[in-house]
mmCIF file of C-alpha atoms in Angstrom:
data_model
loop_
_atom_site.group_PDB
_atom_site.id
_atom_site.type_symbol
_atom_site.label_atom_id
_atom_site.label_comp_id
_atom_site.label_asym_id
_atom_site.label_seq_id
_atom_site.Cartn_x
_atom_site.Cartn_y
_atom_site.Cartn_z
ATOM 1 C CA UNK A 1 -37.095 -105.471 -95.328
ATOM 2 C CA UNK A 2 -35.551 -102.492 -97.081
ATOM 3 C CA UNK A 3 -36.282 -98.900 -96.042
ATOM 4 C CA UNK A 4 -34.929 -95.851 -97.792
ATOM 5 C CA UNK A 5 -33.629 -93.404 -95.189
ATOM 6 C CA UNK A 6 -32.288 -90.030 -96.281
ATOM 7 C CA UNK A 7 -31.665 -91.316 -99.787
ATOM 8 C CA UNK A 8 -29.871 -94.577 -98.889
ATOM 9 C CA UNK A 9 -31.416 -98.007 -98.619
ATOM 10 C CA UNK A 10 -31.023 -99.763 -95.283
ATOM 11 C CA UNK A 11 -31.817 -103.386 -94.476
ATOM 12 C CA UNK A 12 -33.775 -104.295 -91.351
ATOM 13 C CA UNK A 13 -34.888 -107.639 -89.909
ATOM 14 C CA UNK A 14 -38.599 -108.487 -89.647
ATOM 15 C CA UNK A 15 -41.532 -107.214 -91.659
ATOM 16 C CA UNK A 16 -42.064 -103.884 -89.941
ATOM 17 C CA UNK A 17 -40.431 -101.607 -87.400
ATOM 18 C CA UNK A 18 -41.817 -98.799 -85.242
ATOM 19 C CA UNK A 19 -40.403 -95.304 -85.522
ATOM 20 C CA UNK A 20 -39.146 -95.662 -81.956
ATOM 21 C CA UNK A 21 -37.255 -98.879 -82.754
ATOM 22 C CA UNK A 22 -35.751 -97.307 -85.846
ATOM 23 C CA UNK A 23 -34.537 -94.322 -83.807
ATOM 24 C CA UNK A 24 -32.896 -96.684 -81.336
ATOM 25 C CA UNK A 25 -31.191 -98.665 -84.067
ATOM 26 C CA UNK A 26 -29.857 -95.490 -85.660
ATOM 27 C CA UNK A 27 -28.458 -94.233 -82.316
ATOM 28 C CA UNK A 28 -30.605 -91.115 -82.485
ATOM 29 C CA UNK A 29 -31.929 -91.224 -78.937
ATOM 30 C CA UNK A 30 -31.654 -87.850 -77.244
ATOM 31 C CA UNK A 31 -31.048 -86.024 -80.542
ATOM 32 C CA UNK A 32 -33.428 -83.446 -81.986
ATOM 33 C CA UNK A 33 -34.822 -84.355 -85.365
ATOM 34 C CA UNK A 34 -38.054 -84.606 -87.298
ATOM 35 C CA UNK A 35 -39.256 -87.549 -89.379
ATOM 36 C CA UNK A 36 -41.215 -87.744 -92.588
ATOM 37 C CA UNK A 37 -42.663 -91.036 -93.879
ATOM 38 C CA UNK A 38 -43.516 -91.109 -97.574
ATOM 39 C CA UNK A 39 -43.947 -87.337 -97.580
ATOM 40 C CA UNK A 40 -45.981 -87.097 -94.365
ATOM 41 C CA UNK A 41 -44.607 -85.722 -91.119
ATOM 42 C CA UNK A 42 -44.727 -88.140 -88.198
ATOM 43 C CA UNK A 43 -45.445 -86.354 -84.931
ATOM 44 C CA UNK A 44 -43.134 -87.280 -82.036
ATOM 45 C CA UNK A 45 -46.168 -88.355 -80.036
ATOM 46 C CA UNK A 46 -46.791 -91.233 -82.447
ATOM 47 C CA UNK A 47 -43.264 -92.687 -82.623
ATOM 48 C CA UNK A 48 -44.421 -95.823 -80.765
ATOM 49 C CA UNK A 49 -47.469 -96.345 -82.941
ATOM 50 C CA UNK A 50 -46.147 -95.668 -86.434
ATOM 51 C CA UNK A 51 -44.718 -98.602 -88.344
ATOM 52 C CA UNK A 52 -42.290 -98.491 -91.224
ATOM 53 C CA UNK A 53 -42.626 -101.221 -93.842
ATOM 54 C CA UNK A 54 -40.625 -102.526 -96.766
ATOM 55 C CA UNK A 55 -40.230 -99.849 -99.455
ATOM 56 C CA UNK A 56 -41.051 -96.878 -97.227
ATOM 57 C CA UNK A 57 -39.186 -93.657 -97.872
ATOM 58 C CA UNK A 58 -38.105 -91.926 -94.679
ATOM 59 C CA UNK A 59 -36.538 -88.512 -94.228
ATOM 60 C CA UNK A 60 -34.884 -87.630 -90.918
ATOM 61 C CA UNK A 61 -33.929 -83.984 -90.679
ATOM 62 C CA UNK A 62 -32.241 -81.634 -88.245
ATOM 63 C CA UNK A 63 -31.018 -78.054 -88.001
ATOM 64 C CA UNK A 64 -27.609 -77.129 -89.424
ATOM 65 C CA UNK A 65 -25.747 -73.866 -89.870
ATOM 66 C CA UNK A 66 -27.238 -71.713 -92.605
ATOM 67 C CA UNK A 67 -27.974 -68.124 -93.585
ATOM 68 C CA UNK B 1 -43.270 -39.400 -97.404
ATOM 69 C CA UNK B 2 -45.390 -40.701 -94.591
ATOM 70 C CA UNK B 3 -44.087 -39.764 -91.150
ATOM 71 C CA UNK B 4 -43.303 -42.711 -88.945
ATOM 72 C CA UNK B 5 -42.475 -41.699 -85.410
ATOM 73 C CA UNK B 6 -39.628 -43.792 -84.091
ATOM 74 C CA UNK B 7 -37.965 -43.751 -80.723
ATOM 75 C CA UNK B 8 -34.468 -44.980 -79.912
ATOM 76 C CA UNK B 9 -35.913 -47.222 -77.203
ATOM 77 C CA UNK B 10 -38.333 -48.888 -79.616
ATOM 78 C CA UNK B 11 -37.812 -52.600 -79.817
ATOM 79 C CA UNK B 12 -37.955 -54.626 -82.978
ATOM 80 C CA UNK B 13 -41.385 -56.260 -82.968
ATOM 81 C CA UNK B 14 -41.915 -59.204 -85.299
ATOM 82 C CA UNK B 15 -45.282 -60.964 -85.171
ATOM 83 C CA UNK B 16 -45.766 -59.886 -81.560
ATOM 84 C CA UNK B 17 -42.291 -61.003 -80.473
ATOM 85 C CA UNK B 18 -40.053 -58.255 -79.098
ATOM 86 C CA UNK B 19 -36.305 -57.998 -79.704
ATOM 87 C CA UNK B 20 -33.692 -55.596 -78.342
ATOM 88 C CA UNK B 21 -31.201 -56.397 -81.109
ATOM 89 C CA UNK B 22 -31.831 -55.390 -84.710
ATOM 90 C CA UNK B 23 -29.070 -57.628 -86.003
ATOM 91 C CA UNK B 24 -30.106 -61.078 -87.221
ATOM 92 C CA UNK B 25 -27.379 -63.601 -87.881
ATOM 93 C CA UNK B 26 -27.012 -66.596 -90.144
ATOM 94 C CA UNK B 27 -25.138 -69.582 -88.745
ATOM 95 C CA UNK B 28 -23.531 -70.919 -91.932
ATOM 96 C CA UNK B 29 -19.908 -70.865 -93.122
ATOM 97 C CA UNK B 30 -18.235 -70.692 -89.682
ATOM 98 C CA UNK B 31 -15.225 -72.898 -88.953
ATOM 99 C CA UNK B 32 -17.022 -74.695 -86.129
ATOM 100 C CA UNK B 33 -19.956 -74.352 -83.708
ATOM 101 C CA UNK B 34 -17.697 -72.764 -81.083
ATOM 102 C CA UNK B 35 -16.825 -69.929 -83.438
ATOM 103 C CA UNK B 36 -20.503 -69.602 -84.462
ATOM 104 C CA UNK B 37 -21.530 -69.155 -80.835
ATOM 105 C CA UNK B 38 -18.662 -66.755 -80.042
ATOM 106 C CA UNK B 39 -19.570 -64.545 -83.012
ATOM 107 C CA UNK B 40 -23.254 -64.497 -82.075
ATOM 108 C CA UNK B 41 -22.412 -63.638 -78.474
ATOM 109 C CA UNK B 42 -20.126 -60.859 -79.691
ATOM 110 C CA UNK B 43 -22.948 -59.459 -81.856
ATOM 111 C CA UNK B 44 -25.658 -59.615 -79.159
ATOM 112 C CA UNK B 45 -28.009 -60.971 -81.864
ATOM 113 C CA UNK B 46 -31.121 -62.714 -80.578
ATOM 114 C CA UNK B 47 -32.454 -64.179 -83.824
ATOM 115 C CA UNK B 48 -30.391 -66.820 -85.626
ATOM 116 C CA UNK B 49 -31.185 -68.444 -88.949
ATOM 117 C CA UNK B 50 -30.610 -72.152 -89.462
ATOM 118 C CA UNK B 51 -30.969 -74.493 -92.418
ATOM 119 C CA UNK B 52 -32.976 -77.723 -92.383
ATOM 120 C CA UNK B 53 -31.135 -80.722 -93.796
ATOM 121 C CA UNK B 54 -31.021 -84.510 -93.668
ATOM 122 C CA UNK B 55 -29.141 -85.542 -90.540
ATOM 123 C CA UNK B 56 -25.898 -87.425 -90.959
ATOM 124 C CA UNK B 57 -26.785 -90.994 -89.972
ATOM 125 C CA UNK B 58 -23.163 -92.053 -89.791
ATOM 126 C CA UNK B 59 -22.274 -89.572 -87.051
ATOM 127 C CA UNK B 60 -21.234 -90.716 -83.609
ATOM 128 C CA UNK B 61 -23.955 -90.318 -80.961
ATOM 129 C CA UNK B 62 -21.803 -87.832 -79.040
ATOM 130 C CA UNK B 63 -21.071 -85.526 -81.950
ATOM 131 C CA UNK B 64 -22.174 -81.995 -80.973
ATOM 132 C CA UNK B 65 -25.074 -80.391 -82.791
ATOM 133 C CA UNK B 66 -25.847 -76.776 -83.583
ATOM 134 C CA UNK B 67 -28.830 -76.949 -81.243
ATOM 135 C CA UNK B 68 -26.532 -77.715 -78.318
ATOM 136 C CA UNK B 69 -24.301 -74.703 -79.046
ATOM 137 C CA UNK B 70 -27.272 -72.394 -79.641
ATOM 138 C CA UNK B 71 -29.939 -73.434 -77.129
ATOM 139 C CA UNK B 72 -33.456 -72.749 -78.329
ATOM 140 C CA UNK B 73 -34.379 -71.219 -74.970
ATOM 141 C CA UNK B 74 -31.687 -68.556 -75.381
ATOM 142 C CA UNK B 75 -31.966 -67.723 -79.086
ATOM 143 C CA UNK B 76 -34.948 -67.297 -81.382
ATOM 144 C CA UNK B 77 -34.537 -69.742 -84.216
ATOM 145 C CA UNK B 78 -35.406 -68.746 -87.729
ATOM 146 C CA UNK B 79 -35.397 -71.922 -89.827
ATOM 147 C CA UNK B 80 -34.918 -71.090 -93.486
ATOM 148 C CA UNK B 81 -35.687 -72.677 -96.836
ATOM 149 C CA UNK B 82 -32.281 -72.024 -98.385
ATOM 150 C CA UNK B 83 -31.745 -74.270 -101.379
ATOM 151 C CA UNK B 84 -35.459 -74.577 -102.213
ATOM 152 C CA UNK B 85 -36.430 -73.740 -105.799
ATOM 153 C CA UNK B 86 -40.177 -74.396 -105.575
ATOM 154 C CA UNK B 87 -42.965 -73.396 -103.230
ATOM 155 C CA UNK B 88 -43.684 -77.093 -102.528
ATOM 156 C CA UNK B 89 -40.107 -77.727 -101.354
ATOM 157 C CA UNK B 90 -40.124 -74.593 -99.196
ATOM 158 C CA UNK B 91 -43.449 -75.489 -97.555
ATOM 159 C CA UNK B 92 -42.323 -79.070 -96.907
ATOM 160 C CA UNK B 93 -39.063 -77.839 -95.344
ATOM 161 C CA UNK B 94 -40.790 -75.389 -93.006
ATOM 162 C CA UNK B 95 -43.397 -77.899 -91.876
ATOM 163 C CA UNK B 96 -40.563 -80.259 -90.942
ATOM 164 C CA UNK B 97 -38.798 -77.370 -89.173
ATOM 165 C CA UNK B 98 -41.940 -76.665 -87.140
ATOM 166 C CA UNK B 99 -42.071 -80.307 -86.065
ATOM 167 C CA UNK B 100 -38.329 -80.276 -85.267
ATOM 168 C CA UNK B 101 -38.650 -77.132 -83.139
ATOM 169 C CA UNK B 102 -41.739 -78.272 -81.215
ATOM 170 C CA UNK B 103 -44.268 -76.054 -82.957
ATOM 171 C CA UNK B 104 -42.101 -72.917 -83.316
ATOM 172 C CA UNK B 105 -43.733 -71.072 -86.200
ATOM 173 C CA UNK B 106 -41.451 -68.089 -86.938
ATOM 174 C CA UNK B 107 -39.700 -68.904 -90.208
ATOM 175 C CA UNK B 108 -37.680 -67.418 -93.034
ATOM 176 C CA UNK B 109 -39.125 -68.170 -96.451
ATOM 177 C CA UNK B 110 -36.839 -67.972 -99.439
ATOM 178 C CA UNK B 111 -37.523 -69.580 -102.782
ATOM 179 C CA UNK B 112 -34.611 -69.277 -105.146
ATOM 180 C CA UNK B 113 -34.804 -68.849 -108.893
ATOM 181 C CA UNK B 114 -31.288 -69.370 -110.124
ATOM 182 C CA UNK B 115 -28.258 -71.181 -108.650
ATOM 183 C CA UNK B 116 -25.722 -68.681 -110.017
ATOM 184 C CA UNK B 117 -27.242 -65.506 -108.607
ATOM 185 C CA UNK B 118 -29.521 -66.960 -105.907
ATOM 186 C CA UNK B 119 -32.064 -64.338 -106.962
ATOM 187 C CA UNK B 120 -35.447 -65.127 -105.438
ATOM 188 C CA UNK B 121 -38.246 -66.556 -107.571
ATOM 189 C CA UNK B 122 -40.912 -64.112 -106.450
ATOM 190 C CA UNK B 123 -43.814 -66.013 -108.070
ATOM 191 C CA UNK B 124 -42.973 -69.193 -106.144
ATOM 192 C CA UNK B 125 -42.276 -67.091 -103.037
ATOM 193 C CA UNK B 126 -45.746 -65.527 -103.192
ATOM 194 C CA UNK B 127 -47.383 -68.928 -103.725
ATOM 195 C CA UNK B 128 -45.556 -70.412 -100.737
ATOM 196 C CA UNK B 129 -46.251 -67.385 -98.521
ATOM 197 C CA UNK B 130 -50.011 -67.674 -99.114
ATOM 198 C CA UNK B 131 -50.076 -71.321 -98.019
ATOM 199 C CA UNK B 132 -47.710 -70.873 -95.057
ATOM 200 C CA UNK B 133 -49.606 -67.879 -93.645
ATOM 201 C CA UNK B 134 -52.873 -69.843 -93.907
ATOM 202 C CA UNK B 135 -51.153 -72.758 -92.166
ATOM 203 C CA UNK B 136 -50.339 -70.576 -89.140
ATOM 204 C CA UNK B 137 -46.714 -69.707 -89.824
ATOM 205 C CA UNK B 138 -45.235 -66.277 -89.030
ATOM 206 C CA UNK B 139 -43.413 -65.747 -92.305
ATOM 207 C CA UNK B 140 -40.387 -63.490 -92.660
ATOM 208 C CA UNK B 141 -39.807 -63.409 -96.366
ATOM 209 C CA UNK B 142 -36.672 -62.959 -98.446
ATOM 210 C CA UNK B 143 -37.470 -61.153 -101.665
ATOM 211 C CA UNK B 144 -36.124 -58.902 -104.381
ATOM 212 C CA UNK B 145 -36.058 -55.145 -103.798
ATOM 213 C CA UNK B 146 -39.213 -54.688 -105.891
ATOM 214 C CA UNK B 147 -41.615 -52.455 -103.917
ATOM 215 C CA UNK B 148 -44.714 -53.959 -105.575
ATOM 216 C CA UNK B 149 -43.773 -57.529 -104.664
ATOM 217 C CA UNK B 150 -42.840 -56.361 -101.152
ATOM 218 C CA UNK B 151 -46.303 -54.858 -100.704
ATOM 219 C CA UNK B 152 -47.999 -57.985 -102.076
ATOM 220 C CA UNK B 153 -46.091 -60.145 -99.589
ATOM 221 C CA UNK B 154 -47.176 -57.855 -96.762
ATOM 222 C CA UNK B 155 -50.801 -58.008 -97.968
ATOM 223 C CA UNK B 156 -50.636 -61.820 -97.952
ATOM 224 C CA UNK B 157 -49.778 -61.592 -94.253
ATOM 225 C CA UNK B 158 -45.997 -61.946 -94.062
ATOM 226 C CA UNK B 159 -44.746 -60.547 -90.747
ATOM 227 C CA UNK B 160 -41.491 -59.080 -92.076
ATOM 228 C CA UNK B 161 -40.288 -58.165 -95.549
ATOM 229 C CA UNK B 162 -36.645 -58.963 -96.199
ATOM 230 C CA UNK B 163 -35.384 -57.484 -99.466
ATOM 231 C CA UNK B 164 -31.867 -58.182 -100.684
ATOM 232 C CA UNK B 165 -29.338 -55.331 -100.688
ATOM 233 C CA UNK B 166 -27.254 -57.263 -103.218
ATOM 234 C CA UNK B 167 -26.741 -60.940 -104.046
ATOM 235 C CA UNK B 168 -26.529 -63.497 -101.223
ATOM 236 C CA UNK B 169 -22.945 -63.888 -100.075
ATOM 237 C CA UNK B 170 -21.651 -61.212 -102.468
ATOM 238 C CA UNK B 171 -20.668 -58.572 -99.913
ATOM 239 C CA UNK B 172 -21.494 -55.922 -102.517
ATOM 240 C CA UNK B 173 -23.383 -53.710 -100.077
ATOM 241 C CA UNK B 174 -26.513 -51.607 -100.634
ATOM 242 C CA UNK B 175 -26.833 -51.376 -104.409
ATOM 243 C CA UNK B 176 -30.234 -49.702 -104.658
ATOM 244 C CA UNK B 177 -30.981 -47.526 -101.636
ATOM 245 C CA UNK B 178 -33.863 -45.823 -103.473
ATOM 246 C CA UNK B 179 -35.857 -49.025 -103.886
ATOM 247 C CA UNK B 180 -35.240 -49.907 -100.246
ATOM 248 C CA UNK B 181 -36.488 -46.470 -99.216
ATOM 249 C CA UNK B 182 -39.699 -46.951 -101.199
ATOM 250 C CA UNK B 183 -40.240 -50.388 -99.630
ATOM 251 C CA UNK B 184 -39.626 -48.974 -96.125
ATOM 252 C CA UNK B 185 -41.892 -46.009 -96.779
ATOM 253 C CA UNK B 186 -44.810 -48.186 -97.900
ATOM 254 C CA UNK B 187 -44.427 -51.021 -95.405
ATOM 255 C CA UNK B 188 -46.467 -51.494 -92.247
ATOM 256 C CA UNK B 189 -44.416 -54.484 -91.108
ATOM 257 C CA UNK B 190 -40.685 -54.567 -90.303
ATOM 258 C CA UNK B 191 -38.332 -54.296 -93.288
ATOM 259 C CA UNK B 192 -35.109 -56.191 -92.756
ATOM 260 C CA UNK B 193 -32.298 -56.091 -95.296
ATOM 261 C CA UNK B 194 -31.313 -59.678 -95.957
ATOM 262 C CA UNK B 195 -28.233 -60.436 -98.038
ATOM 263 C CA UNK B 196 -25.451 -58.384 -99.552
ATOM 264 C CA UNK B 197 -23.908 -56.660 -96.544
ATOM 265 C CA UNK B 198 -20.100 -56.802 -96.799
ATOM 266 C CA UNK B 199 -18.849 -54.652 -93.975
ATOM 267 C CA UNK B 200 -20.020 -52.495 -91.087
ATOM 268 C CA UNK B 201 -20.731 -49.346 -93.121
ATOM 269 C CA UNK B 202 -23.173 -51.300 -95.322
ATOM 270 C CA UNK B 203 -25.191 -52.230 -92.230
ATOM 271 C CA UNK B 204 -25.134 -48.630 -91.042
ATOM 272 C CA UNK B 205 -26.387 -47.391 -94.426
ATOM 273 C CA UNK B 206 -29.259 -49.889 -94.319
ATOM 274 C CA UNK B 207 -30.267 -48.686 -90.859
ATOM 275 C CA UNK B 208 -29.868 -45.007 -91.816
ATOM 276 C CA UNK B 209 -32.344 -45.620 -94.619
ATOM 277 C CA UNK B 210 -34.856 -46.669 -91.977
ATOM 278 C CA UNK B 211 -34.634 -50.449 -92.143
ATOM 279 C CA UNK B 212 -35.883 -52.137 -88.983
ATOM 280 C CA UNK B 213 -33.016 -54.604 -88.943
ATOM 281 C CA UNK B 214 -30.357 -56.363 -90.975
ATOM 282 C CA UNK B 215 -29.835 -60.089 -91.486
ATOM 283 C CA UNK B 216 -26.328 -61.186 -92.423
ATOM 284 C CA UNK B 217 -24.156 -64.273 -92.478
ATOM 285 C CA UNK B 218 -21.155 -64.197 -94.809
ATOM 286 C CA UNK B 219 -19.978 -60.696 -93.838
ATOM 287 C CA UNK B 220 -19.295 -62.003 -90.344
ATOM 288 C CA UNK B 221 -18.462 -65.660 -90.986
ATOM 289 C CA UNK B 222 -15.926 -64.947 -93.733
ATOM 290 C CA UNK B 223 -14.319 -61.894 -92.109
ATOM 291 C CA UNK B 224 -10.670 -62.495 -91.182
ATOM 292 C CA UNK B 225 -11.776 -62.192 -87.563
ATOM 293 C CA UNK B 226 -15.470 -63.132 -87.391
ATOM 294 C CA UNK B 227 -15.838 -62.398 -83.680
ATOM 295 C CA UNK B 228 -14.469 -58.863 -84.043
ATOM 296 C CA UNK B 229 -16.591 -58.277 -87.159
ATOM 297 C CA UNK B 230 -19.675 -59.414 -85.236
ATOM 298 C CA UNK B 231 -18.953 -56.739 -82.644
ATOM 299 C CA UNK B 232 -18.425 -54.161 -85.422
ATOM 300 C CA UNK B 233 -21.794 -55.091 -86.936
ATOM 301 C CA UNK B 234 -23.555 -54.679 -83.611
ATOM 302 C CA UNK B 235 -22.172 -51.134 -83.314
ATOM 303 C CA UNK B 236 -22.876 -50.385 -86.980
ATOM 304 C CA UNK B 237 -26.532 -51.358 -86.580
ATOM 305 C CA UNK B 238 -26.907 -49.289 -83.419
ATOM 306 C CA UNK B 239 -25.108 -46.346 -84.995
ATOM 307 C CA UNK B 240 -27.255 -46.392 -88.130
ATOM 308 C CA UNK B 241 -30.432 -46.701 -86.060
ATOM 309 C CA UNK B 242 -29.477 -43.717 -83.906
ATOM 310 C CA UNK B 243 -28.601 -41.645 -86.983
ATOM 311 C CA UNK B 244 -31.943 -42.538 -88.599
ATOM 312 C CA UNK B 245 -33.883 -41.462 -85.525
ATOM 313 C CA UNK B 246 -31.710 -38.369 -84.960
ATOM 314 C CA UNK B 247 -32.497 -37.304 -88.531
ATOM 315 C CA UNK B 248 -29.650 -36.269 -90.770
ATOM 316 C CA UNK B 249 -29.024 -32.658 -91.834
ATOM 317 C CA UNK B 250 -30.166 -31.555 -95.257
ATOM 318 C CA UNK B 251 -27.618 -31.910 -98.009
ATOM 319 C CA UNK B 252 -26.476 -28.574 -99.441
ATOM 320 C CA UNK B 253 -24.577 -29.174 -102.627
ATOM 321 C CA UNK B 254 -23.542 -25.593 -103.464
ATOM 322 C CA UNK B 255 -23.889 -23.619 -100.277
ATOM 323 C CA UNK B 256 -21.105 -24.248 -97.824
ATOM 324 C CA UNK B 257 -21.856 -23.209 -94.286
ATOM 325 C CA UNK B 258 -18.991 -22.746 -91.804
ATOM 326 C CA UNK B 259 -19.377 -24.315 -88.398
ATOM 327 C CA UNK B 260 -17.383 -21.508 -86.719
ATOM 328 C CA UNK B 261 -18.704 -17.947 -86.351
ATOM 329 C CA UNK B 262 -17.882 -15.451 -89.083
ATOM 330 C CA UNK B 263 -18.190 -12.577 -86.613
ATOM 331 C CA UNK B 264 -15.130 -11.592 -84.613
ATOM 332 C CA UNK B 265 -12.524 -12.787 -87.117
ATOM 333 C CA UNK B 266 -9.051 -11.442 -86.278
ATOM 334 C CA UNK B 267 -8.035 -8.955 -88.946
#
């Protein structure tokens, strides 16, 4: 299964993966970020219930220095 | 001109939030997060702008983040839409920022029109402001120094109008004080100069004109000593505010007036 995350394609095993599992695999536990799936924001409360499938486009964003 | 009674103890009120400091600071262009924090501490600023970007997925789990150096319980975050050239991109960015910051709805809207000058696209800015205000955001809006556009943005419901003094990052200072004065005179929400300040005197001039605050980034971050410049800016803002409230003397171009008595001169 291929998922596009922040503009790069990443390969995952299985047919689907929850947002929570994806966060674990990307070592993002404990970090502050927000996730968008195919243009829709995924609320933190649904990380266990939302699945990502082959071809999904995910954005994971955070705050950086800026004016 | 309409009289607006101001008191030196007045706080800066933005959308019901109260701030002691009238200096707002951008967090870009510093050498590292430690320097960012030291400069902000030196300035006493309470509101800090941040950009919203894709996180670096390759980073090590222990790599520090801006949020750790600037805790959200100590500073008021102002996520911006820097780099957005359409209302859709700006709206998308701020909705993600609201999710990132657990529902925090105070934001800085800027929609750019041109990568060389970073002049705002006021049409796209107005379109985005309408949607964001309806969506429950408290919108502080970066705009040109056009008094008509400034008033329209206020009428839409923006909680602060933030006209440029000169181009973003240019350090050219206050290029059109007359337009800023008109905007300040007509506004019923805070007017905060955003962009163009180069050094402390520029910030003082903005405050002497009657601005409610000044937002700056490059003037501090790219000073030879950012931490010292941050302190200078704090004093410049306070100084300009006091001068504005004190009320300057009238200018007398052709009639000099000695400060010492004429009577009793030794002859």
